[in-house]
Coordinates of N, CA and C in Angstrom, one line a residue:
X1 N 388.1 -139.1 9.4 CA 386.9 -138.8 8.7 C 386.3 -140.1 8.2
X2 N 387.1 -140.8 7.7 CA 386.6 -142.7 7.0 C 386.4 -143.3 8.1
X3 N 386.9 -143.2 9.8 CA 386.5 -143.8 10.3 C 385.0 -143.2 11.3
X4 N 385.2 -142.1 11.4 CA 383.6 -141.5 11.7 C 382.3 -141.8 10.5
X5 N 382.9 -141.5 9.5 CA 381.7 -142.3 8.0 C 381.7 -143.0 8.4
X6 N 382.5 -144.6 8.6 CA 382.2 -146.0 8.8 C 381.2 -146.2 10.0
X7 N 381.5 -145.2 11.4 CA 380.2 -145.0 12.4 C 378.9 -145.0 12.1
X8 N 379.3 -143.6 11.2 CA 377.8 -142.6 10.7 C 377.1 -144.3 10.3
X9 N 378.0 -144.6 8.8 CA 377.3 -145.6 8.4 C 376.6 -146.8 9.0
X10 N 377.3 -147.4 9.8 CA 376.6 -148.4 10.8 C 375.4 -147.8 11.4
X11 N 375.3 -146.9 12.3 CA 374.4 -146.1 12.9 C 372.9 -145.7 11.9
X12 N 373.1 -145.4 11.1 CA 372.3 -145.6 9.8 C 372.0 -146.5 9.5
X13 N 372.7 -147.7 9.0 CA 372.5 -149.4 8.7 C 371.2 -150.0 9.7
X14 N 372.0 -149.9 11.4 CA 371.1 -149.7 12.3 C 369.7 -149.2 12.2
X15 N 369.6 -148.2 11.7 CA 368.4 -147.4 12.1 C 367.3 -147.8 10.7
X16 N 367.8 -148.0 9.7 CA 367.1 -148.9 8.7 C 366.4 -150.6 9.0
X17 N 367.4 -151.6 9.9 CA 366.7 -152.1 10.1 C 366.2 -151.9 10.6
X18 N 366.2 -151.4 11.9 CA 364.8 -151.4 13.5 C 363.8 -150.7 12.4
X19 N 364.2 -149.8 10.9 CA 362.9 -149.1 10.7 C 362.4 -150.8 9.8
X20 N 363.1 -151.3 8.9 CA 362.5 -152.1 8.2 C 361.2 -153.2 9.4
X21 N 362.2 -153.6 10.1 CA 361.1 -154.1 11.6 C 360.1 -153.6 11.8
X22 N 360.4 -152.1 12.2 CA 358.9 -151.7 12.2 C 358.1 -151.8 11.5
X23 N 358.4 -151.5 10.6 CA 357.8 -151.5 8.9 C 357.3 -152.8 8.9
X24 N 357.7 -154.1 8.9 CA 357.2 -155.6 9.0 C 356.2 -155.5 10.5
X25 N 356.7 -155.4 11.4 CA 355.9 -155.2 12.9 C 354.0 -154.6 12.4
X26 N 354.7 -153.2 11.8 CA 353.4 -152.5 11.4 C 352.4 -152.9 10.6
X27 N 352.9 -153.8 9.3 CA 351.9 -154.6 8.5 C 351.6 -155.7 9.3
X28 N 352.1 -156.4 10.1 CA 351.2 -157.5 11.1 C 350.6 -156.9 11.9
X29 N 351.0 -156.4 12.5 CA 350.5 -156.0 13.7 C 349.0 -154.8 13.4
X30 N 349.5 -153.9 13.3 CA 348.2 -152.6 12.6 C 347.6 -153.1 11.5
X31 N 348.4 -153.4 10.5 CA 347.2 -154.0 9.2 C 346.2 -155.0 9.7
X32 N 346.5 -156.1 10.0 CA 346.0 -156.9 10.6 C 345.0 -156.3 11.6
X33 N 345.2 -155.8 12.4 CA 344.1 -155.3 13.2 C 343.3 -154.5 12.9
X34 N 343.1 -153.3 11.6 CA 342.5 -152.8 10.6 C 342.0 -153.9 10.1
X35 N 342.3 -154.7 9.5 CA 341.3 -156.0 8.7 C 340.4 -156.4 9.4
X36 N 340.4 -157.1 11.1 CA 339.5 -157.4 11.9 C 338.6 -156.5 12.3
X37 N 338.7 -154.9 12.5 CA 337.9 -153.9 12.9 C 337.2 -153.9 11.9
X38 N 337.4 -153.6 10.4 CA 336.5 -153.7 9.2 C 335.5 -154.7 9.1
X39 N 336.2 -155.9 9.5 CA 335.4 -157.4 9.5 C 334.3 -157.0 10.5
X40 N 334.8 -156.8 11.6 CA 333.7 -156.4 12.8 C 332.5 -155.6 12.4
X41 N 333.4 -154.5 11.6 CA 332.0 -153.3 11.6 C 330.9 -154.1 10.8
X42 N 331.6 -154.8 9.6 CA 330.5 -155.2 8.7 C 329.8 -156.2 9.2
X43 N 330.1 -156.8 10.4 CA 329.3 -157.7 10.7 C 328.8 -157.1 12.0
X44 N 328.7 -155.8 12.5 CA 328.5 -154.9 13.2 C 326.9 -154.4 13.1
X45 N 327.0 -153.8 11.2 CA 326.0 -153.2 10.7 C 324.9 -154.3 10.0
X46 N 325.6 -155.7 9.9 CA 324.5 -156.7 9.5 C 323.5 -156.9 10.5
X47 N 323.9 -156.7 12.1 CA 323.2 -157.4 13.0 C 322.2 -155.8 13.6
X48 N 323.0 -154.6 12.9 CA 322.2 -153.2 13.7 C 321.0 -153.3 12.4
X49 N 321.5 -154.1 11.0 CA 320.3 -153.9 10.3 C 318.9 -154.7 10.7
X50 N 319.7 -156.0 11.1 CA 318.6 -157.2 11.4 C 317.8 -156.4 12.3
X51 N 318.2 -155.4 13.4 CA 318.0 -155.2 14.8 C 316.8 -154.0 14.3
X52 N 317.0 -153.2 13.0 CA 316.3 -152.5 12.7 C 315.0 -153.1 12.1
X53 N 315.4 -154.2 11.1 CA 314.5 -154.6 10.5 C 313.4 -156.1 11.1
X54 N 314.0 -156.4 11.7 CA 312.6 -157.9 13.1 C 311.6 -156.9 13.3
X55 N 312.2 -155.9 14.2 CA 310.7 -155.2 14.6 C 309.7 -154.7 13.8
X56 N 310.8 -154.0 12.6 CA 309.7 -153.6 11.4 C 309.2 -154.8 10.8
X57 N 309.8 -155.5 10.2 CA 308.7 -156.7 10.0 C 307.2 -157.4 11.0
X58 N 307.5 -157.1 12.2 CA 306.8 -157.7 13.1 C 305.3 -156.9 13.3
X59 N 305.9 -155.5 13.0 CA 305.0 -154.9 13.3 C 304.4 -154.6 12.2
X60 N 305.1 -154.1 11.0 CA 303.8 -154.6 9.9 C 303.1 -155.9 9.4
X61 N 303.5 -157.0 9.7 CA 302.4 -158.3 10.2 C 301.3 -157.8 11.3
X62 N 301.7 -157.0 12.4 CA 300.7 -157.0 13.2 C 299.8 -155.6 12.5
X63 N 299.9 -155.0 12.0 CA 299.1 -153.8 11.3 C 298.6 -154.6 10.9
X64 N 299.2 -155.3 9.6 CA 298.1 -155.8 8.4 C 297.7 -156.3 8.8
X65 N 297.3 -157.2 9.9 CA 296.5 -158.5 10.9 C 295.1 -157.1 10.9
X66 N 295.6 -156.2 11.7 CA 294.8 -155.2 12.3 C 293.7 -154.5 11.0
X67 N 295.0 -154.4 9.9 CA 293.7 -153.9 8.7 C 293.0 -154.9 7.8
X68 N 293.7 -156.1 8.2 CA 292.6 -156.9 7.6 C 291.5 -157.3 8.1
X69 N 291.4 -157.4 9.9 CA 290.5 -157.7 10.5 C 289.1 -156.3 10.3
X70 N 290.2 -154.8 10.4 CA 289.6 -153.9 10.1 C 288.7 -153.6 8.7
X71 N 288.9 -153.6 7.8 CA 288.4 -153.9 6.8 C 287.2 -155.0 6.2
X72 N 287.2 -155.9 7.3 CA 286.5 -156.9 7.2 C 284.8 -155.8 8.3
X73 N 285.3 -155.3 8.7 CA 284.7 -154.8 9.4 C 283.7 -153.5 8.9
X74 N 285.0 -152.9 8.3 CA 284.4 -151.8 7.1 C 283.5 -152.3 6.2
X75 N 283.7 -153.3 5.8 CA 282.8 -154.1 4.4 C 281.5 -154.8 4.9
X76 N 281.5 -154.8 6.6 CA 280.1 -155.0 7.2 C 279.4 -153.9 7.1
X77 N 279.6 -152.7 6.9 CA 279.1 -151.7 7.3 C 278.9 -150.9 6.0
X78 N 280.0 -150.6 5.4 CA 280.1 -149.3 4.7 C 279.6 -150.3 2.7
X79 N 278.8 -149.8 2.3 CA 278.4 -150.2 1.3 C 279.3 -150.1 0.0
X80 N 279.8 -148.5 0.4 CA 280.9 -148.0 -1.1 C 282.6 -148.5 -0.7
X81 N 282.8 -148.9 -2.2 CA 284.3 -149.7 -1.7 C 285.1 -148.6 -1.4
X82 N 285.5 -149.4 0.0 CA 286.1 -148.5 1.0 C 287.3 -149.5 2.0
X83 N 288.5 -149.0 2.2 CA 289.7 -150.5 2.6 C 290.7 -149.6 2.8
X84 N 291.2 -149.9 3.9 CA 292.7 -149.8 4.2 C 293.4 -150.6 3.6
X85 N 294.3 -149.9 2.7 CA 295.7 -150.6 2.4 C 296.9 -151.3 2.7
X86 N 297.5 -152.8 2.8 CA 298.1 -153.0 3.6 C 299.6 -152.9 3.3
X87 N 300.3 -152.9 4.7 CA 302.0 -152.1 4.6 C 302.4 -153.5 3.8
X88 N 303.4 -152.5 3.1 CA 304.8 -153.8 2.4 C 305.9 -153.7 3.0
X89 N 306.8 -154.9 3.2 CA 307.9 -154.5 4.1 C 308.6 -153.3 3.7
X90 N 308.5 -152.8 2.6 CA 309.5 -151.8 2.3 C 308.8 -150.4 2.5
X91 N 307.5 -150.5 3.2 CA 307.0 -149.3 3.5 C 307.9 -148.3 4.6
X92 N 307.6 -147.3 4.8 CA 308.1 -146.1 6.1 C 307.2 -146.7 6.6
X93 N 307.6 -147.1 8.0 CA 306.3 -146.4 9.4 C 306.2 -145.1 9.7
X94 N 305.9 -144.7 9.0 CA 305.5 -143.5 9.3 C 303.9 -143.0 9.9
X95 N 303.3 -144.2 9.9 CA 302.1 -144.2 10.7 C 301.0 -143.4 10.1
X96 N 301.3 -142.9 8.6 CA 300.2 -142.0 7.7 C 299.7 -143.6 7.0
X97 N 299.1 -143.8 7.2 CA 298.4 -145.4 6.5 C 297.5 -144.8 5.6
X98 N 297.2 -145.8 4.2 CA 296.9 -145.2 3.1 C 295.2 -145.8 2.8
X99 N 294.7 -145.2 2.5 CA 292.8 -146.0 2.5 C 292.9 -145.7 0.6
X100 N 291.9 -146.6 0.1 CA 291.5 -146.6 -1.0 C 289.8 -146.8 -1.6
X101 N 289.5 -146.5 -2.1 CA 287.5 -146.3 -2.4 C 287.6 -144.9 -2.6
X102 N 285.8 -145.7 -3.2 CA 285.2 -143.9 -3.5 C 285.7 -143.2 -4.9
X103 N 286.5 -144.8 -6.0 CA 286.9 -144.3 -7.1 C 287.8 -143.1 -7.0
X104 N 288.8 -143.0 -6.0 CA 289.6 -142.2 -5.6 C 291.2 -142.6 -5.4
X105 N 292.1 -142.2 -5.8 CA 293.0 -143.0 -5.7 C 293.2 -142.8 -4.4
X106 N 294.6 -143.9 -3.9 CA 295.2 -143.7 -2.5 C 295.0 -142.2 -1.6
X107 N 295.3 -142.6 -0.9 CA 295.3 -141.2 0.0 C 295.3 -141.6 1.3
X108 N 295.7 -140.5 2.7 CA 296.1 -140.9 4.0 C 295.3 -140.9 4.7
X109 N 294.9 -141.2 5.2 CA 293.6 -141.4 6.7 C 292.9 -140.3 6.7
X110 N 293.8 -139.4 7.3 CA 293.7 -137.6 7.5 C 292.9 -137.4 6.2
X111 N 293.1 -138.1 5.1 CA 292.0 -137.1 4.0 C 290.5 -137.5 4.1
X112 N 290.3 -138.2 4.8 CA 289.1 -138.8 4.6 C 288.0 -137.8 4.8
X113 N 287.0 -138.7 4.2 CA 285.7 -137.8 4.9 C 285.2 -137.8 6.3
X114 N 284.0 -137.5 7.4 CA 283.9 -137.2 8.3 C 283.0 -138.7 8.4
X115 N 282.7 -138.9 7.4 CA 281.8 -140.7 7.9 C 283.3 -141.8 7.6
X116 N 284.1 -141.9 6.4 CA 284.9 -142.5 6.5 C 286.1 -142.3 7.5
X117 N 285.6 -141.7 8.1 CA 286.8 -141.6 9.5 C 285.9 -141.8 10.7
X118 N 284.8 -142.0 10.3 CA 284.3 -142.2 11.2 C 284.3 -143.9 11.8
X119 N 283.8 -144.3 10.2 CA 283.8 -146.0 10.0 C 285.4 -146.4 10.1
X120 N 286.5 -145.8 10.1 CA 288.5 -146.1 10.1 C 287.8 -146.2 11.5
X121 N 287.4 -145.4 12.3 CA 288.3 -145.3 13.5 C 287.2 -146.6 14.2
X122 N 285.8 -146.2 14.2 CA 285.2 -148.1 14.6 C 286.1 -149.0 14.2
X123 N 285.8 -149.2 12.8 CA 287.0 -150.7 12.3 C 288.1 -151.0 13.4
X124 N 289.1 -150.1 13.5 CA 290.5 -150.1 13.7 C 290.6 -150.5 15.5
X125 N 289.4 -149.7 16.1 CA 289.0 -149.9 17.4 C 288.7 -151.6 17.4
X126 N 287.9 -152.2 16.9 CA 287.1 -153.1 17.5 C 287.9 -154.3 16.5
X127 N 289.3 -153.9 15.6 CA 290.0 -154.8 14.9 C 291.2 -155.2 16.1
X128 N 291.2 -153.8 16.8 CA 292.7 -153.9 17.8 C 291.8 -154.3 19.0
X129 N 290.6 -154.8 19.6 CA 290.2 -155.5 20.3 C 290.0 -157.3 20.1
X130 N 289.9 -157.2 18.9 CA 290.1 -158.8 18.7 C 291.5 -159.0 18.4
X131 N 292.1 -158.4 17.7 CA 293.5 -158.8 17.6 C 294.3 -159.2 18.7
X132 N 294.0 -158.1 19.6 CA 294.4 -158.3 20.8 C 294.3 -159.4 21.9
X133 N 292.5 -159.7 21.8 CA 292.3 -160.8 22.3 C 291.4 -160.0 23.8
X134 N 291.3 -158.6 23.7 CA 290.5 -158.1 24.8 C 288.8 -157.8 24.3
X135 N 288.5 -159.3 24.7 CA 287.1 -159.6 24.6 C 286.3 -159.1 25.4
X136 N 286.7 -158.4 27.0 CA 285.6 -158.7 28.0 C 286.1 -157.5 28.5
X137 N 286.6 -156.7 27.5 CA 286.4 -154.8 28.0 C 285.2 -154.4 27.8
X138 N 284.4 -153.6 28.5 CA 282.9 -152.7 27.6 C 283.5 -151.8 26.8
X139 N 282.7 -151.9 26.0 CA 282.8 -151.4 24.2 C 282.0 -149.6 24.6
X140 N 282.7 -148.6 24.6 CA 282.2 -147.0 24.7 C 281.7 -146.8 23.3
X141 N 281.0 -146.2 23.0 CA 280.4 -145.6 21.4 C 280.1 -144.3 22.1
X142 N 280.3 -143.3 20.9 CA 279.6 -142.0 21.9 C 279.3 -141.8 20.2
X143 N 277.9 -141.7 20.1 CA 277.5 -141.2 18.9 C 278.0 -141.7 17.4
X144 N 278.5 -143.2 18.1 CA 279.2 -143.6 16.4 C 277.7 -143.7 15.4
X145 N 278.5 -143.8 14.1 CA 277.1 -143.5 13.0 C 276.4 -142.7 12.9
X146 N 276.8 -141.0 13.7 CA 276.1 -140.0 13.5 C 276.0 -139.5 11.8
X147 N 277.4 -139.5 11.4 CA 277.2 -139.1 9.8 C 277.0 -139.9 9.4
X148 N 276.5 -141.6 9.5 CA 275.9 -142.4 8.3 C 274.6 -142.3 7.3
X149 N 274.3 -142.5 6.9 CA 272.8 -142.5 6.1 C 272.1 -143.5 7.0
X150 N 271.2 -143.6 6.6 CA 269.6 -144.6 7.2 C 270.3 -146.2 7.2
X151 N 270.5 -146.3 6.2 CA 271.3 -147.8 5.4 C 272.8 -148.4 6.2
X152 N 273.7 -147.3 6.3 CA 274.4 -147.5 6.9 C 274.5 -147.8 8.3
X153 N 273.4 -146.7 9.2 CA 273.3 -147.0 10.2 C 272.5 -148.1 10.9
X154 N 272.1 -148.9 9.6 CA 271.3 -150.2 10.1 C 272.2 -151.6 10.3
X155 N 273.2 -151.3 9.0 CA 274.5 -152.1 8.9 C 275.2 -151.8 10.0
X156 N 275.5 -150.9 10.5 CA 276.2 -150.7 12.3 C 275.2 -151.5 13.1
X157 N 274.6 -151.3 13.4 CA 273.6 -152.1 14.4 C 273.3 -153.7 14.0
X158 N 273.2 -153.9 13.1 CA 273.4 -155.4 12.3 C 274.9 -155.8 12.9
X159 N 275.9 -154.9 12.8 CA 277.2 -155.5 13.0 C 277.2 -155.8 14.9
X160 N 277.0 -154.5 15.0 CA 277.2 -154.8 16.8 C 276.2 -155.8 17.3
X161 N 274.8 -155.5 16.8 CA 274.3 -157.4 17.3 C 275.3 -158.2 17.3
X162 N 275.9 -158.6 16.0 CA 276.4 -160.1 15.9 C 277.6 -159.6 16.9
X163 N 278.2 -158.8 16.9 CA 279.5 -158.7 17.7 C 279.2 -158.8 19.5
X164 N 278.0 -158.5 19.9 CA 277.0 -158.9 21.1 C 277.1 -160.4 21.1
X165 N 276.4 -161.1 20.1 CA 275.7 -162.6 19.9 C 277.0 -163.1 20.2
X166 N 278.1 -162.8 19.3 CA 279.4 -163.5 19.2 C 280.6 -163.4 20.7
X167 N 279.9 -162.7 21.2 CA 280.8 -162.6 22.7 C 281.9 -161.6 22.5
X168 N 282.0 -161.2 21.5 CA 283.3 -159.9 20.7 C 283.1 -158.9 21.3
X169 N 282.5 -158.7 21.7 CA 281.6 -157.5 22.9 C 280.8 -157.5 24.1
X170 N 281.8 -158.0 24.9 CA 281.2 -157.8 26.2 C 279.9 -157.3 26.8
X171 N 279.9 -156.1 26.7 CA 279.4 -154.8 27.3 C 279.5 -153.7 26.8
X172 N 278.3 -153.2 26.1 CA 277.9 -151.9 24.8 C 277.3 -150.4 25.6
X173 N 278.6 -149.6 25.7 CA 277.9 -148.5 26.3 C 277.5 -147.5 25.1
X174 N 276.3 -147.0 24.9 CA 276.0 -146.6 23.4 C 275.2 -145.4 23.3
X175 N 275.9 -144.3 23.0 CA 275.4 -143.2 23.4 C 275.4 -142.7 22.2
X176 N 273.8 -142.4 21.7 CA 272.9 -141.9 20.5 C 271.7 -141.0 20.4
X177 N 272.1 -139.9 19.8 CA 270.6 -139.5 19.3 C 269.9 -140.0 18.1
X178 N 270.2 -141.1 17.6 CA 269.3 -141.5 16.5 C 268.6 -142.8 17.0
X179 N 267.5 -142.6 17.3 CA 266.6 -144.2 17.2 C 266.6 -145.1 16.6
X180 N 267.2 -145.1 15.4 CA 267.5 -146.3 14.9 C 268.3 -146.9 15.4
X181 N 268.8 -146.7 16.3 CA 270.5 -147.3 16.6 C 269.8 -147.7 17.8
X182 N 269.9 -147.0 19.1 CA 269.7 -147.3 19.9 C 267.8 -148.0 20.1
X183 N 267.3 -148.2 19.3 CA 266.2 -149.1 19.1 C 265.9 -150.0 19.1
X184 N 267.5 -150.2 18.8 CA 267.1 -151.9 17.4 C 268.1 -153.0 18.5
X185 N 268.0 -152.6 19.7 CA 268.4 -153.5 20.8 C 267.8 -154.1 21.5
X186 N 267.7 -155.2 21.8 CA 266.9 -155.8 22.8 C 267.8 -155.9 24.0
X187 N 266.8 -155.9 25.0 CA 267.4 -156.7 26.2 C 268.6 -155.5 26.7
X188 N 267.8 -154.1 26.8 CA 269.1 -153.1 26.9 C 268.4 -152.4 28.2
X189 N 269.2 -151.5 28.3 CA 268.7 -150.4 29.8 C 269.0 -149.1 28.9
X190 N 268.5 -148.3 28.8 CA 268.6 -146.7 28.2 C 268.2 -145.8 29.0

């Protein structure tokens, strides 16, 4: 019996170290590789953020380029303070872009009135043609400045001259029922 215990015991002795080994094996080996995978991810998720965030930055520089040019454009035209808002890096793109005027607070594009969306969507057109750098497209109008006033619509035609004179506009195809607009052209075919 003492000498089968003395077996047992060895056999056991045994089986403690190979486990202590393992046990040592396991903290080098798995801990250690758990430490580098963690290391990874975190430097994983730094470069998935960068990868999220270059474009968004890039692209709200190229908006605000677009509403600044745009707005410069609005303020040719539209007499009541009236402006697109420009994005902060920490905005959503969410593509609801915010306008302000008219002693009104913020609000989304979609709220606008039927002339102020009228005057968004010129600006934004003929902001994303210079931005762009496509000078020598013809310019379509189908009835822009139907909802302006008399005043306004003179300020549009004041603006497209100079955008004519200035080469910004190729070629004006300009489709109007109001004489004022289509009048105040020289040098046209109608």
């Amino acid at each position: 019996l003492r000498s089968d215990t003395y077996v047992r015991m060895s056999e056991v002795e045994r089986t403690l170290r190979a486990q202590s080994g393992l046990k040592e094996r396991y903290q080098e080996e798995v801990l250690n590789e758990l430490s580098r995978i963690e290391k990874d991810m975190t430097e994983l998720l730094l470069i998935e953020k960068a990868l999220i965030d270059i474009p968004k930055e890039i692209t709200i520089d190229f908006l605000n380029g677009i509403f600044e040019q745009a707005n410069k454009i609005i303020d040719a035209v539209w007499t009541i303070p009236f402006r697109i808002e420009p994005l902060t890096y920490d905005s959503d793109l969410n593509y609801e872009f915010m306008v302000s005027g008219d002693n009104q607070t913020l609000r989304e594009m979609s709220e606008c009135s039927e002339g102020q969306t009228e005057i968004l969507s010129l600006a934004i057109n003929l902001a994303l043609r210079i931005e762009l750098g496509h000078l020598d497209i013809p310019m379509v109008l189908d009835e822009t400045g139907r909802t302006f006033d008399e005043k306004h619509k003179q300020n549009l035609v004041f603006l497209l001259k100079k955008l004519l004179d200035e080469k910004i506009i190729s070629q004006l195809f300009l489709i109007s029922h109001h004489a004022i607009i289509h009048d105040s052209f020289s040098n046209i075919e109608t």
